[in-house]
Amino acid sequence: MNQDESCLHLGFLIFPGFPMACLTSAIEPLRAANEITGKRAFRWSVVGETASRVVSSAEVGFDPDLALADALGFDQLYILSGPAGRFANARGSNAVLRRLARHGTGIGAFSGGIFPLARSGLLDGHKTSVHWCYEAAFKAEFPGVIASEKVITIDRDRLTAAGATAVFDLMLRLIDEQLGPEAMTEVACWFQHPFVRGEEVEQKTPTLRSDRTEDMLPAPVARAIRLFAEHIEDPIQIAEVAEAVDLSSRQFDRSFKRSTGQSPLKYYRLLRLKKARQMALYSNDTITEIALAVGYASTTPLVRHYQQAFGLTPQEDRKQANQFRVKENAPLPAV
């Protein structure tokens, strides 16, 4: 733990292609809290696996304050990465993370940073917030980790947040704990951050091909979409869903189209294809494995429907993303 108990020392471990918005969303409220209270309640360091420059997903470079091997005395260390983030020296770097955890450092991750954190083994037996756009890929790679739809998850000494504004909320929580609710409220108002979300708040997710979020939909339609999401690998019949939400098939079809602009069948298929695309972009699963994971008995119909939905096959989609990563020296998109 930090020698100065009155000052919380946070480390931010950045991987190539990390989401820059998450870093600024973490540091800025802490900086404001120090300025408002006139004391150094927080300090922070940017950490790299090595001391070499790290380029964010926005193609802005950052020079780490220190290398991971020299990371000592942190109260908390957060990983910032896209889902493809991996240590160059996995054995040595993961050992450092585990050593920090053993010595009382709280270990966390923002957005796609949960992927390298889970690869280290430090999420085993813990619950973690998983951003909705990474959910399928994360669950496929780490079936033993409990994935949460909450914006923030704090499970003992593991702290995770899904997205940049969730990171801001997590930092406000730390400010509240260290300096009290008045300081926290003033920091929130500095940035015109009107709603301070806690662990109980679920992520907002977009309705497919619509300008609404799921929480804006009529209750039966929202429940139906939840059922669809729960039956990706083992498809459910539309008639069963209509019965489950207490509507006739005709009423269900009419209400669903009115709310989403699509039939339940088309929406359900697109939802499964979206999950397939997450896995194509953010996992190393084969196309056969992806097809089975989203309820297709074989690859042929999956590839046909995928191409109709996204304009290219899963193989082409994955290849294009990888080519972009190599050519632009940037990993797959991070949020």
CSV table of N, CA and C in Angstrom, one decimal, residues 65-138:
chain,number,residue,atom,x,y,z
A,65,ASP,N,5.3,6.8,-17.5
A,65,ASP,CA,6.1,7.3,-16.4
A,65,ASP,C,7.1,6.3,-16.0
A,66,LEU,N,6.7,5.0,-16.1
A,66,LEU,CA,7.6,3.9,-15.7
A,66,LEU,C,7.1,2.6,-16.3
A,67,ALA,N,8.0,1.7,-16.3
A,67,ALA,CA,7.7,0.3,-16.8
A,67,ALA,C,7.0,-0.5,-15.8
A,68,LEU,N,6.2,-1.5,-16.2
A,68,LEU,CA,5.5,-2.3,-15.3
A,68,LEU,C,6.4,-3.0,-14.2
A,69,ALA,N,7.6,-3.4,-14.7
A,69,ALA,CA,8.5,-4.1,-13.8
A,69,ALA,C,8.9,-3.2,-12.6
A,70,ASP,N,8.8,-1.9,-12.8
A,70,ASP,CA,9.2,-0.9,-11.7
A,70,ASP,C,8.0,-0.4,-11.0
A,71,ALA,N,6.8,-1.0,-11.2
A,71,ALA,CA,5.6,-0.5,-10.6
A,71,ALA,C,5.5,-1.0,-9.1
A,72,LEU,N,5.7,0.0,-8.2
A,72,LEU,CA,5.6,-0.3,-6.8
A,72,LEU,C,4.8,0.7,-6.1
A,73,GLY,N,4.2,0.3,-5.0
A,73,GLY,CA,3.5,1.3,-4.1
A,73,GLY,C,2.2,1.8,-4.6
A,74,PHE,N,1.6,1.2,-5.6
A,74,PHE,CA,0.3,1.6,-6.0
A,74,PHE,C,-0.8,1.1,-5.1
A,75,ASP,N,-1.8,1.9,-4.9
A,75,ASP,CA,-3.0,1.5,-4.2
A,75,ASP,C,-3.9,0.7,-5.1
A,76,GLN,N,-4.0,1.2,-6.4
A,76,GLN,CA,-4.8,0.6,-7.4
A,76,GLN,C,-4.1,0.7,-8.7
A,77,LEU,N,-4.2,-0.4,-9.5
A,77,LEU,CA,-3.6,-0.4,-10.9
A,77,LEU,C,-4.7,-0.8,-11.9
A,78,TYR,N,-4.9,0.0,-12.9
A,78,TYR,CA,-6.0,-0.3,-13.9
A,78,TYR,C,-5.4,-0.5,-15.2
A,79,ILE,N,-5.9,-1.5,-15.9
A,79,ILE,CA,-5.4,-1.9,-17.3
A,79,ILE,C,-6.3,-1.2,-18.3
A,80,LEU,N,-5.7,-0.5,-19.3
A,80,LEU,CA,-6.5,0.1,-20.4
A,80,LEU,C,-6.0,-0.5,-21.7
A,81,SER,N,-6.9,-1.1,-22.4
A,81,SER,CA,-6.5,-1.9,-23.6
A,81,SER,C,-7.7,-2.1,-24.5
A,82,GLY,N,-7.5,-2.5,-25.8
A,82,GLY,CA,-8.5,-3.0,-26.6
A,82,GLY,C,-8.6,-4.5,-26.3
A,83,PRO,N,-9.5,-5.3,-26.9
A,83,PRO,CA,-9.7,-6.7,-26.6
A,83,PRO,C,-8.5,-7.5,-27.1
A,84,ALA,N,-7.8,-7.0,-28.0
A,84,ALA,CA,-6.6,-7.8,-28.6
A,84,ALA,C,-5.4,-7.6,-27.7
A,85,GLY,N,-5.4,-6.8,-26.7
A,85,GLY,CA,-4.2,-6.5,-25.9
A,85,GLY,C,-3.6,-7.7,-25.3
A,86,ARG,N,-2.3,-7.9,-25.5
A,86,ARG,CA,-1.5,-9.0,-24.9
A,86,ARG,C,-0.2,-8.4,-24.6
A,87,PHE,N,0.4,-8.9,-23.5
A,87,PHE,CA,1.7,-8.6,-23.1
A,87,PHE,C,2.7,-9.2,-24.1
A,88,ALA,N,3.8,-8.4,-24.4
A,88,ALA,CA,4.9,-9.0,-25.2
A,88,ALA,C,5.6,-10.1,-24.4
A,89,ASN,N,5.8,-9.8,-23.1
A,89,ASN,CA,6.4,-10.8,-22.2
A,89,ASN,C,5.3,-11.3,-21.2
A,90,ALA,N,4.4,-12.2,-21.7
A,90,ALA,CA,3.3,-12.5,-20.9
A,90,ALA,C,3.7,-13.1,-19.6
A,91,ARG,N,4.6,-14.0,-19.6
A,91,ARG,CA,5.0,-14.7,-18.3
A,91,ARG,C,5.5,-13.7,-17.3
A,92,GLY,N,6.4,-12.8,-17.7
A,92,GLY,CA,7.0,-11.9,-16.7
A,92,GLY,C,6.0,-10.8,-16.3
A,93,SER,N,5.3,-10.3,-17.2
A,93,SER,CA,4.4,-9.2,-16.9
A,93,SER,C,3.2,-9.7,-16.1
A,94,ASN,N,2.7,-10.8,-16.4
A,94,ASN,CA,1.6,-11.4,-15.6
A,94,ASN,C,2.0,-11.7,-14.2
A,95,ALA,N,3.3,-12.1,-14.1
A,95,ALA,CA,3.8,-12.4,-12.7
A,95,ALA,C,3.9,-11.1,-11.9
A,96,VAL,N,4.2,-9.9,-12.6
A,96,VAL,CA,4.2,-8.7,-11.9
A,96,VAL,C,2.8,-8.3,-11.4
A,97,LEU,N,1.8,-8.5,-12.3
A,97,LEU,CA,0.4,-8.2,-11.8
A,97,LEU,C,0.0,-9.0,-10.7
A,98,ARG,N,0.4,-10.3,-10.7
A,98,ARG,CA,0.0,-11.2,-9.6
A,98,ARG,C,0.7,-10.8,-8.3
A,99,ARG,N,1.9,-10.4,-8.4
A,99,ARG,CA,2.7,-10.0,-7.2
A,99,ARG,C,2.0,-8.7,-6.6
A,100,LEU,N,1.7,-7.8,-7.5
A,100,LEU,CA,1.0,-6.6,-7.0
A,100,LEU,C,-0.3,-6.9,-6.3
A,101,ALA,N,-1.1,-7.8,-6.9
A,101,ALA,CA,-2.3,-8.2,-6.3
A,101,ALA,C,-2.1,-8.9,-4.9
A,102,ARG,N,-1.1,-9.7,-4.8
A,102,ARG,CA,-0.8,-10.4,-3.5
A,102,ARG,C,-0.4,-9.4,-2.4
A,103,HIS,N,0.2,-8.3,-2.8
A,103,HIS,CA,0.7,-7.4,-1.9
A,103,HIS,C,-0.3,-6.2,-1.6
A,104,GLY,N,-1.6,-6.5,-2.0
A,104,GLY,CA,-2.6,-5.5,-1.6
A,104,GLY,C,-3.0,-4.5,-2.6
A,105,THR,N,-2.4,-4.5,-3.8
A,105,THR,CA,-2.9,-3.5,-4.8
A,105,THR,C,-4.2,-3.9,-5.4
A,106,GLY,N,-5.2,-3.0,-5.4
A,106,GLY,CA,-6.4,-3.3,-6.1
A,106,GLY,C,-6.1,-3.3,-7.6
A,107,ILE,N,-6.6,-4.3,-8.3
A,107,ILE,CA,-6.4,-4.5,-9.7
A,107,ILE,C,-7.7,-4.3,-10.5
A,108,GLY,N,-7.7,-3.5,-11.5
A,108,GLY,CA,-8.9,-3.2,-12.3
A,108,GLY,C,-8.6,-3.1,-13.7
A,109,ALA,N,-9.7,-2.8,-14.5
A,109,ALA,CA,-9.6,-2.7,-15.9
A,109,ALA,C,-10.7,-1.8,-16.4
A,110,PHE,N,-10.4,-1.1,-17.5
A,110,PHE,CA,-11.5,-0.3,-18.1
A,110,PHE,C,-11.7,-0.9,-19.5
A,111,SER,N,-13.0,-1.0,-19.8
A,111,SER,CA,-13.5,-1.4,-21.2
A,111,SER,C,-12.7,-2.7,-21.6
A,112,GLY,N,-12.1,-2.6,-22.8
A,112,GLY,CA,-11.4,-3.8,-23.3
A,112,GLY,C,-10.2,-4.3,-22.5
A,113,GLY,N,-9.8,-3.5,-21.5
A,113,GLY,CA,-8.7,-3.9,-20.6
A,113,GLY,C,-9.0,-5.2,-19.8
A,114,ILE,N,-10.3,-5.6,-19.7
A,114,ILE,CA,-10.7,-6.8,-19.0
A,114,ILE,C,-10.1,-8.0,-19.7
A,115,PHE,N,-9.8,-7.9,-21.0
A,115,PHE,CA,-9.3,-9.1,-21.8
A,115,PHE,C,-7.9,-9.4,-21.3
A,116,PRO,N,-6.9,-8.5,-21.3
A,116,PRO,CA,-5.6,-8.9,-20.8
A,116,PRO,C,-5.6,-9.2,-19.3
A,117,LEU,N,-6.6,-8.5,-18.5
A,117,LEU,CA,-6.7,-8.9,-17.1
A,117,LEU,C,-7.2,-10.3,-16.9
A,118,ALA,N,-8.1,-10.7,-17.7
A,118,ALA,CA,-8.6,-12.1,-17.6
A,118,ALA,C,-7.6,-13.1,-18.0
A,119,ARG,N,-6.8,-12.7,-19.0
A,119,ARG,CA,-5.7,-13.6,-19.5
A,119,ARG,C,-4.6,-13.8,-18.5
A,120,SER,N,-4.5,-12.8,-17.5
A,120,SER,CA,-3.5,-13.0,-16.5
A,120,SER,C,-4.0,-13.9,-15.4
A,121,GLY,N,-5.3,-14.3,-15.4
A,121,GLY,CA,-5.8,-15.2,-14.4
A,121,GLY,C,-6.4,-14.5,-13.2
A,122,LEU,N,-6.2,-13.1,-13.1
A,122,LEU,CA,-6.6,-12.4,-12.0
A,122,LEU,C,-8.1,-12.1,-11.9
A,123,LEU,N,-8.9,-12.5,-12.9
A,123,LEU,CA,-10.3,-12.4,-12.9
A,123,LEU,C,-11.0,-13.7,-12.5
A,124,ASP,N,-10.2,-14.7,-12.4
A,124,ASP,CA,-10.8,-16.1,-12.1
A,124,ASP,C,-11.5,-15.9,-10.7
A,125,GLY,N,-12.8,-16.4,-10.7
A,125,GLY,CA,-13.5,-16.4,-9.5
A,125,GLY,C,-14.1,-15.0,-9.2
A,126,HIS,N,-14.0,-14.0,-10.1
A,126,HIS,CA,-14.5,-12.7,-9.9
A,126,HIS,C,-15.5,-12.3,-10.9
A,127,LYS,N,-16.3,-11.4,-10.6
A,127,LYS,CA,-17.3,-10.8,-11.5
A,127,LYS,C,-16.7,-9.5,-12.1
A,128,THR,N,-17.0,-9.3,-13.4
A,128,THR,CA,-16.4,-8.1,-14.1
A,128,THR,C,-17.5,-7.5,-15.0
A,129,SER,N,-17.4,-6.2,-15.1
A,129,SER,CA,-18.2,-5.5,-16.1
A,129,SER,C,-17.7,-5.7,-17.5
A,130,VAL,N,-18.6,-6.1,-18.4
A,130,VAL,CA,-18.2,-6.3,-19.8
A,130,VAL,C,-19.0,-5.4,-20.7
A,131,HIS,N,-18.3,-4.6,-21.4
A,131,HIS,CA,-19.0,-3.7,-22.4
A,131,HIS,C,-19.8,-4.5,-23.3
A,132,TRP,N,-21.0,-4.0,-23.6
A,132,TRP,CA,-21.9,-4.8,-24.5
A,132,TRP,C,-21.3,-5.1,-25.9
A,133,CYS,N,-20.5,-4.3,-26.4
A,133,CYS,CA,-19.9,-4.6,-27.7
A,133,CYS,C,-18.8,-5.6,-27.7
A,134,TYR,N,-18.4,-6.0,-26.5
A,134,TYR,CA,-17.4,-7.1,-26.4
A,134,TYR,C,-17.9,-8.4,-25.8
A,135,GLU,N,-19.2,-8.4,-25.4
A,135,GLU,CA,-19.8,-9.4,-24.6
A,135,GLU,C,-19.6,-10.8,-25.2
A,136,ALA,N,-20.0,-11.0,-26.4
A,136,ALA,CA,-19.9,-12.3,-27.0
A,136,ALA,C,-18.5,-12.8,-27.1
A,137,ALA,N,-17.5,-12.0,-27.5
A,137,ALA,CA,-16.1,-12.4,-27.6
A,137,ALA,C,-15.6,-12.7,-26.2
A,138,PHE,N,-15.9,-11.9,-25.2
A,138,PHE,CA,-15.4,-12.1,-23.8
A,138,PHE,C,-15.9,-13.5,-23.3
